[in-house]
Structures are given as structure tokens and as C-alpha cells.
Amino acid sequence: MRRHATPFSLVLLGLGTFLLVLAPLLAWYVTPRVAVNPVDVDTTAVYTGTGSVFDAGRLRTVPGRHITVTQRVRGDVAASERSGHAAVWDVVTTVDTDETLPAADPHDALDLTPHRWVSDRRTNRPVHCCGEQPYIEGEAYLKFPFDVQRRPYRWWDNTLGAPVVLRYQGVEKVRGYEGYRFTGSVPATRTGSRPVPGRIVGAPDRPQVLAEEWYANHGIELVVDRTTGRVLHAQTGPRRTLRAPGAHRDAAVLLDSRKLAFTPATQRAAVAQAQRDGERLRLLGRTVPFGAAVAGSALAVAGAVLVIRGRRRPG
């Protein structure tokens, strides 16, 4: 008589088949839907360094000042949900010296720049909706896309009002955590104009002049987590100046620093967050699918062998 497969062999075969189906499902379907920009972000990045700033009281540039740049990012959850697929982040950037930093109101800062960035949660590309301000372009701003590649990226420079090409420069560790290093710079570029007293730009006989605003960057350097696209370390060298209309030389320096970089506390927070998010994504996208595929193959083979043996006729 023909013997039938045992329930145990069928269970092994079914479990193995389930794991084999689960492995690619986790890697190719679930993980891309988990790797998305958050909508409830609330982070603060602080840069510090030294440089020259314009003293509005004395109408002249003062060198050797300690400069602090604070960038606060908050997600607008309600606006993100209404958009359906975008992350809406409100960003406020302040520039302070030691004299203005203790102020309780950020509007008392040396410089205050509020804006709104809207990005596709999966691709990190700008989405032009939801009150975006300004019109942001490029493929990276505040963070890089997930799964960072060793290639140039177009990073949005909010002061320039345009993307800057950052090129891959190798691997670098931040607090013992490895990331990709990207660098770039900005040549002197006119970014706008503003009315100022004539004597600031070398025209003392004119009470007010529509001066030209110029911006350059000595060097932008970012170290980025490969898995999540989070910035582990950032360094920038902004130079903002004024020129008389049509002039070819700077007449006044508003801000000039060779190096403004993440503070140690900002580095630690960025690395810790990248480690947490990266481990979850690697677990879901690599470790678990690989383990499921190996275990599923073994169980399916074992179950199939037992089923075949159970169906053999006795000799």
C-alpha cells in the first residue's frame, strides 16, 4: 500500500515555502516602503566657528568673532498627511554672535532665515506644493536620499538659491561611524540686492544705495550615512558681501568664515540616529530576508524529502 506524507513533513514544507516567499517580499516590497523621510521630525543642528561679521551699530565689519549657526527642523504632520506622499519640513536658520546668542527671541539674531522644504518621502526629491518656500531644486537638502551612491549629488544651497554639485571624496569616520564624504564650493555669485546707506558701499554722498548682495562658499564638506542619507558631519565656509551697483569688488563683508562645523553634541546626535535607523533598515532589508531565504530553503528541502519518502511504495 502507498504510505501518506506525515503532518510533520507537510508543516516543514509549508513553513519553508512561506519563508522563501517572505524573503523577497521583505527586501523588495516592505523595505522600500519603510525607508521614507519622517513627517514628525524635530531636530536641531548647531554649527560653530570664528569669522568676520558686520556690526550694524558701527556700520563696519568686525573680525575674529565667535559665530553660531542654529538650524531647527520641524515636520508639519498635518500638511504632510494632506499631501499624501510628501514630507513637509519647516526650517529656521539663525546666525548669532556671542552678543546676540543669549536672546530669547530668534528674531533678535544677527540673521534669521525661515523656509519650508517639501520632499518626496521615498526619493528625497523636492515636491512643489504645500506652501514650499523657496522653490527648492536638486536631489539632496538637509539629508541625502536613502542608499547613498559614490557619485556627485546636487545639494541645495539655500543662501545661493540654487543647487551645488558635491562630489564623492571617499570614506570617513565620524565618532567611529563610517560614512561617505562629499565636498564642493561656490564661486562668488550675485544673489540679490538690498537698500543700504551709501557709505557702507563706498558712496558717502548718497543716503541710500541699492547694493548688490554676493555670496561665495570657501568649501562645503558633508559626511553622510550610506544607508539612511543622514548627515553625520557638516562643515561650511560662507562669505556674504555687498557691492556698489555695477562694481567688481566687495565693498562690505556681512559674514565671512572659513569653517563653521557641527558641534560635538550635534555629531553625536546625528550618528546615534543614523545607527538606529540604519540598523532597522539593514535588519529588515538584508539580515531577515537572508536568514528567511536560508532557513526556508533548508526547511523546504527537508519537508520535500520527507513527503517523497512517505509516498514511496514499500519494497
CSV table of C-alpha atoms in Angstrom, one decimal:
chain,number,residue,atom,x,y,z
A,1,MET,CA,0.0,0.0,0.0
A,2,ARG,CA,1.1,3.6,-0.6
A,3,ARG,CA,2.2,5.5,2.6
A,4,HIS,CA,1.0,9.1,3.0
A,5,ALA,CA,3.1,12.1,3.9
A,6,THR,CA,3.1,12.8,7.7
A,7,PRO,CA,1.7,16.1,9.0
A,8,PHE,CA,5.2,17.0,10.2
A,9,SER,CA,6.7,16.8,6.7
A,10,LEU,CA,3.9,18.9,5.3
A,11,VAL,CA,4.4,21.5,8.0
A,12,LEU,CA,8.1,21.7,7.2
A,13,LEU,CA,7.4,22.1,3.5
A,14,GLY,CA,4.7,24.8,4.1
A,15,LEU,CA,6.9,26.7,6.5
A,16,GLY,CA,9.9,26.6,4.2
A,17,THR,CA,7.7,27.8,1.3
A,18,PHE,CA,6.4,30.6,3.4
A,19,LEU,CA,9.9,31.8,4.4
A,20,LEU,CA,11.0,31.6,0.7
A,21,VAL,CA,8.1,33.9,-0.3
A,22,LEU,CA,8.7,36.2,2.7
A,23,ALA,CA,12.4,36.9,2.0
A,24,PRO,CA,12.0,38.7,-1.3
A,25,LEU,CA,8.8,40.3,-0.1
A,26,LEU,CA,10.7,41.9,2.8
A,27,ALA,CA,13.6,43.0,0.7
A,28,TRP,CA,11.8,44.3,-2.4
A,29,TYR,CA,8.4,45.4,-1.1
A,30,VAL,CA,8.4,46.1,2.6
A,31,THR,CA,11.8,47.8,2.9
A,32,PRO,CA,11.3,50.5,0.2
A,33,ARG,CA,8.0,51.4,2.0
A,34,VAL,CA,9.8,51.7,5.3
A,35,ALA,CA,12.7,53.7,4.0
A,36,VAL,CA,10.9,57.0,3.9
A,37,ASN,CA,11.6,60.5,5.3
A,38,PRO,CA,9.7,61.0,8.5
A,39,VAL,CA,6.9,63.6,8.8
A,40,ASP,CA,7.3,64.2,12.6
A,41,VAL,CA,10.9,65.2,12.5
A,42,ASP,CA,12.1,67.6,15.2
A,43,THR,CA,15.9,68.1,15.2
A,44,THR,CA,18.4,70.9,15.8
A,45,ALA,CA,21.8,71.2,14.3
A,46,VAL,CA,24.4,73.7,15.6
A,47,TYR,CA,27.4,74.9,13.7
A,48,THR,CA,30.2,76.9,15.4
A,49,GLY,CA,33.3,78.7,14.2
A,50,THR,CA,35.0,82.1,14.0
A,51,GLY,CA,34.9,84.8,11.4
A,52,SER,CA,34.0,88.3,10.5
A,53,VAL,CA,30.5,89.8,10.9
A,54,PHE,CA,29.0,93.2,10.0
A,55,ASP,CA,28.3,95.4,13.1
A,56,ALA,CA,25.1,97.3,12.1
A,57,GLY,CA,25.6,99.7,15.1
A,58,ARG,CA,29.0,100.7,14.0
A,59,LEU,CA,28.4,100.2,10.2
A,60,ARG,CA,31.6,98.2,9.8
A,61,THR,CA,32.9,94.6,9.7
A,62,VAL,CA,34.3,93.2,12.9
A,63,PRO,CA,36.8,90.3,12.5
A,64,GLY,CA,37.5,87.4,14.9
A,65,ARG,CA,34.0,86.9,16.2
A,66,HIS,CA,32.7,83.6,17.5
A,67,ILE,CA,29.8,82.6,15.3
A,68,THR,CA,27.0,80.1,16.0
A,69,VAL,CA,24.6,78.9,13.3
A,70,THR,CA,21.5,77.1,14.6
A,71,GLN,CA,19.2,75.1,12.2
A,72,ARG,CA,15.9,73.9,13.6
A,73,VAL,CA,13.8,71.5,11.6
A,74,ARG,CA,10.2,70.6,12.5
A,75,GLY,CA,7.8,68.5,10.5
A,76,ASP,CA,4.3,69.7,9.7
A,77,VAL,CA,2.5,66.4,10.2
A,78,ALA,CA,-0.9,67.7,9.1
A,79,ALA,CA,0.4,69.2,5.9
A,80,SER,CA,2.4,66.0,5.1
A,81,GLU,CA,-0.7,63.8,5.6
A,82,ARG,CA,-2.8,66.1,3.3
A,83,SER,CA,-0.1,65.9,0.6
A,84,GLY,CA,-0.4,62.1,0.5
A,85,HIS,CA,3.3,61.3,-0.3
A,86,ALA,CA,5.4,64.2,0.8
A,87,ALA,CA,7.3,65.2,4.0
A,88,VAL,CA,6.8,68.9,4.9
A,89,TRP,CA,9.6,70.3,7.0
A,90,ASP,CA,9.7,73.9,8.3
A,91,VAL,CA,13.3,75.1,8.8
A,92,VAL,CA,14.5,78.1,10.7
A,93,THR,CA,18.2,79.1,10.5
A,94,THR,CA,19.7,81.7,12.7
A,95,VAL,CA,23.2,83.2,12.7
A,96,ASP,CA,24.4,84.6,16.0
A,97,THR,CA,27.5,86.1,17.7
A,98,ASP,CA,28.1,85.9,21.4
A,99,GLU,CA,26.3,89.2,21.8
A,100,THR,CA,23.0,88.0,20.2
A,101,LEU,CA,23.0,84.3,21.1
A,102,PRO,CA,21.5,84.7,24.6
A,103,ALA,CA,18.4,86.5,23.1
A,104,ALA,CA,15.2,84.7,23.9
A,105,ASP,CA,13.6,85.8,20.6
A,106,PRO,CA,15.2,84.3,17.5
A,107,HIS,CA,14.3,87.4,15.6
A,108,ASP,CA,17.0,89.2,17.6
A,109,ALA,CA,19.6,87.1,15.9
A,110,LEU,CA,22.2,88.5,13.6
A,111,ASP,CA,20.4,86.8,10.7
A,112,LEU,CA,17.1,84.8,10.6
A,113,THR,CA,16.0,82.7,7.6
A,114,PRO,CA,12.8,80.7,7.8
A,115,HIS,CA,11.7,78.5,4.9
A,116,ARG,CA,9.8,75.3,4.1
A,117,TRP,CA,11.2,72.2,2.4
A,118,VAL,CA,8.8,69.6,0.8
A,119,SER,CA,10.3,66.4,-0.3
A,120,ASP,CA,9.1,63.0,-1.7
A,121,ARG,CA,9.3,60.7,1.3
A,122,ARG,CA,10.9,57.9,-0.8
A,123,THR,CA,13.1,59.6,-3.3
A,124,ASN,CA,14.0,62.7,-1.3
A,125,ARG,CA,13.3,64.8,-4.5
A,126,PRO,CA,11.7,68.2,-4.0
A,127,VAL,CA,7.9,68.3,-4.2
A,128,HIS,CA,6.5,71.7,-5.2
A,129,CYS,CA,3.4,72.0,-3.0
A,130,CYS,CA,2.2,72.7,0.5
A,131,GLY,CA,3.5,76.3,0.7
A,132,GLU,CA,7.1,75.4,-0.3
A,133,GLN,CA,9.3,78.4,0.1
A,134,PRO,CA,11.6,79.0,-1.7
A,135,TYR,CA,11.3,76.9,-4.9
A,136,ILE,CA,13.9,74.2,-4.0
A,137,GLU,CA,15.7,72.1,-6.6
A,138,GLY,CA,18.3,69.3,-6.6
A,139,GLU,CA,18.3,65.9,-5.1
A,140,ALA,CA,19.5,66.5,-1.5
A,141,TYR,CA,18.9,69.1,1.2
A,142,LEU,CA,19.3,68.6,4.9
A,143,LYS,CA,19.7,64.9,4.1
A,144,PHE,CA,20.7,62.7,1.2
A,145,PRO,CA,18.4,60.0,-0.4
A,146,PHE,CA,18.4,56.6,1.1
A,147,ASP,CA,21.2,54.2,-0.2
A,148,VAL,CA,23.8,56.8,-1.0
A,149,GLN,CA,25.9,56.1,-4.0
A,150,ARG,CA,29.5,57.0,-4.8
A,151,ARG,CA,28.7,59.7,-7.3
A,152,PRO,CA,28.1,63.5,-7.4
A,153,TYR,CA,24.9,64.9,-5.9
A,154,ARG,CA,23.1,68.2,-6.4
A,155,TRP,CA,22.8,69.7,-2.9
A,156,TRP,CA,20.5,72.7,-2.4
A,157,ASP,CA,22.3,75.8,-1.0
A,158,ASN,CA,19.6,78.0,0.5
A,159,THR,CA,21.8,81.1,0.6
A,160,LEU,CA,22.8,80.7,-3.1
A,161,GLY,CA,19.2,79.9,-4.1
A,162,ALA,CA,20.4,77.1,-6.4
A,163,PRO,CA,21.9,73.5,-6.2
A,164,VAL,CA,25.6,73.0,-5.7
A,165,VAL,CA,27.4,69.9,-7.1
A,166,LEU,CA,29.0,67.9,-4.2
A,167,ARG,CA,31.5,65.2,-5.3
A,168,TYR,CA,32.3,62.0,-3.6
A,169,GLN,CA,35.7,62.1,-1.9
A,170,GLY,CA,36.0,58.7,-0.2
A,171,VAL,CA,35.1,57.2,3.2
A,172,GLU,CA,35.4,59.0,6.5
A,173,LYS,CA,34.6,58.1,10.1
A,174,VAL,CA,32.6,60.4,12.5
A,175,ARG,CA,32.7,59.3,16.1
A,176,GLY,CA,33.8,55.9,14.9
A,177,TYR,CA,30.9,55.5,12.5
A,178,GLU,CA,31.7,55.3,8.8
A,179,GLY,CA,30.1,57.5,6.1
A,180,TYR,CA,30.7,58.9,2.6
A,181,ARG,CA,32.5,62.3,2.3
A,182,PHE,CA,31.3,64.8,-0.2
A,183,THR,CA,32.8,68.2,-1.0
A,184,GLY,CA,32.1,71.3,-3.1
A,185,SER,CA,32.5,75.1,-3.2
A,186,VAL,CA,30.6,78.1,-4.5
A,187,PRO,CA,32.3,80.9,-6.5
A,188,ALA,CA,31.3,84.5,-5.9
A,189,THR,CA,27.7,84.8,-7.2
A,190,ARG,CA,25.3,87.6,-7.1
A,191,THR,CA,22.2,86.6,-5.1
A,192,GLY,CA,20.1,89.8,-4.9
A,193,SER,CA,20.1,93.4,-3.8
A,194,ARG,CA,19.1,95.4,-0.8
A,195,PRO,CA,18.9,99.1,0.1
A,196,VAL,CA,21.8,100.2,2.4
A,197,PRO,CA,23.3,103.6,3.5
A,198,GLY,CA,25.6,104.7,0.7
A,199,ARG,CA,28.7,104.9,2.9
A,200,ILE,CA,28.6,101.2,3.5
A,201,VAL,CA,29.5,100.5,-0.2
A,202,GLY,CA,31.8,103.5,-0.7
A,203,ALA,CA,29.2,106.1,-1.7
A,204,PRO,CA,29.1,108.5,1.3
A,205,ASP,CA,27.4,111.3,-0.7
A,206,ARG,CA,24.3,109.1,-1.2
A,207,PRO,CA,22.0,108.5,1.7
A,208,GLN,CA,20.8,105.2,0.3
A,209,VAL,CA,22.0,102.8,-2.4
A,210,LEU,CA,20.5,99.6,-3.8
A,211,ALA,CA,23.6,97.5,-3.1
A,212,GLU,CA,24.3,94.1,-4.7
A,213,GLU,CA,24.4,91.0,-2.5
A,214,TRP,CA,27.1,88.5,-3.3
A,215,TYR,CA,27.6,85.0,-1.9
A,216,ALA,CA,30.5,82.5,-2.1
A,217,ASN,CA,31.5,79.5,-0.1
A,218,HIS,CA,35.1,78.6,0.7
A,219,GLY,CA,34.1,74.9,1.0
A,220,ILE,CA,31.2,72.6,1.8
A,221,GLU,CA,32.0,69.3,3.3
A,222,LEU,CA,29.5,66.6,4.3
A,223,VAL,CA,29.9,63.1,5.7
A,224,VAL,CA,26.8,61.1,5.0
A,225,ASP,CA,25.5,57.8,6.3
A,226,ARG,CA,25.3,55.4,3.4
A,227,THR,CA,22.1,53.6,4.4
A,228,THR,CA,19.8,56.4,5.6
A,229,GLY,CA,21.3,59.5,3.9
A,230,ARG,CA,21.6,61.3,7.2
A,231,VAL,CA,24.3,64.0,7.5
A,232,LEU,CA,26.8,62.8,10.2
A,233,HIS,CA,29.0,65.9,10.0
A,234,ALA,CA,28.7,69.2,8.1
A,235,GLN,CA,31.2,72.0,7.5
A,236,THR,CA,30.7,75.1,5.5
A,237,GLY,CA,32.6,78.3,4.8
A,238,PRO,CA,30.1,81.1,3.8
A,239,ARG,CA,31.1,84.5,2.6
A,240,ARG,CA,28.4,87.1,2.2
A,241,THR,CA,29.3,90.6,0.9
A,242,LEU,CA,27.8,93.8,-0.5
A,243,ARG,CA,29.0,95.7,-3.6
A,244,ALA,CA,28.1,99.0,-5.1
A,245,PRO,CA,25.9,98.7,-8.1
A,246,GLY,CA,28.0,97.5,-11.1
A,247,ALA,CA,31.2,97.2,-9.0
A,248,HIS,CA,33.6,94.3,-9.4
A,249,ARG,CA,34.9,94.3,-5.8
A,250,ASP,CA,33.3,93.7,-2.4
A,251,ALA,CA,32.7,96.9,-0.5
A,252,ALA,CA,31.5,95.4,2.8
A,253,VAL,CA,31.6,92.0,4.3
A,254,LEU,CA,28.4,90.8,6.1
A,255,LEU,CA,29.7,87.4,7.1
A,256,ASP,CA,32.9,85.5,6.3
A,257,SER,CA,34.1,82.3,7.9
A,258,ARG,CA,36.5,79.7,6.6
A,259,LYS,CA,34.9,77.0,8.8
A,260,LEU,CA,31.6,76.6,10.5
A,261,ALA,CA,31.2,73.0,11.6
A,262,PHE,CA,28.8,70.7,13.6
A,263,THR,CA,29.4,70.8,17.3
A,264,PRO,CA,30.4,67.5,19.1
A,265,ALA,CA,26.8,67.3,20.5
A,266,THR,CA,25.3,67.6,17.0
A,267,GLN,CA,27.7,65.0,15.7
A,268,ARG,CA,26.8,62.6,18.5
A,269,ALA,CA,23.0,63.0,18.0
A,270,ALA,CA,23.3,62.6,14.2
A,271,VAL,CA,25.5,59.4,14.5
A,272,ALA,CA,23.1,57.9,17.1
A,273,GLN,CA,20.1,58.5,14.9
A,274,ALA,CA,21.8,57.1,11.8
A,275,GLN,CA,22.8,54.0,13.7
A,276,ARG,CA,19.3,53.4,15.0
A,277,ASP,CA,17.6,53.9,11.6
A,278,GLY,CA,20.3,52.1,9.7
A,279,GLU,CA,20.2,49.0,11.9
A,280,ARG,CA,16.4,48.8,11.4
A,281,LEU,CA,16.7,49.1,7.6
A,282,ARG,CA,19.6,46.6,7.4
A,283,LEU,CA,17.7,44.1,9.6
A,284,LEU,CA,14.6,44.4,7.5
A,285,GLY,CA,16.2,44.7,4.1
A,286,ARG,CA,19.2,42.3,4.4
A,287,THR,CA,19.5,40.3,7.6
A,288,VAL,CA,16.0,39.0,8.0
A,289,PRO,CA,15.4,38.3,4.2
A,290,PHE,CA,18.8,36.4,4.0
A,291,GLY,CA,18.0,34.4,7.1
A,292,ALA,CA,14.5,33.6,5.9
A,293,ALA,CA,15.8,32.5,2.5
A,294,VAL,CA,18.4,30.2,4.0
A,295,ALA,CA,16.0,28.7,6.6
A,296,GLY,CA,13.2,28.5,4.1
A,297,SER,CA,15.4,26.6,1.6
A,298,ALA,CA,16.5,24.1,4.3
A,299,LEU,CA,13.0,23.5,5.6
A,300,ALA,CA,11.5,23.2,2.1
A,301,VAL,CA,14.1,20.6,1.1
A,302,ALA,CA,13.7,18.7,4.3
A,303,GLY,CA,9.9,18.7,4.0
A,304,ALA,CA,10.0,17.7,0.4
A,305,VAL,CA,12.4,14.8,1.2
A,306,LEU,CA,10.1,13.5,3.9
A,307,VAL,CA,7.0,13.9,1.7
A,308,ILE,CA,8.7,11.9,-1.1
A,309,ARG,CA,9.8,9.2,1.3
A,310,GLY,CA,6.3,9.0,2.8
A,311,ARG,CA,4.8,8.4,-0.6
A,312,ARG,CA,7.2,5.6,-1.7
A,313,ARG,CA,5.8,2.1,-2.1
A,314,PRO,CA,7.2,-0.5,0.3
A,315,GLY,CA,9.7,-2.8,-1.3
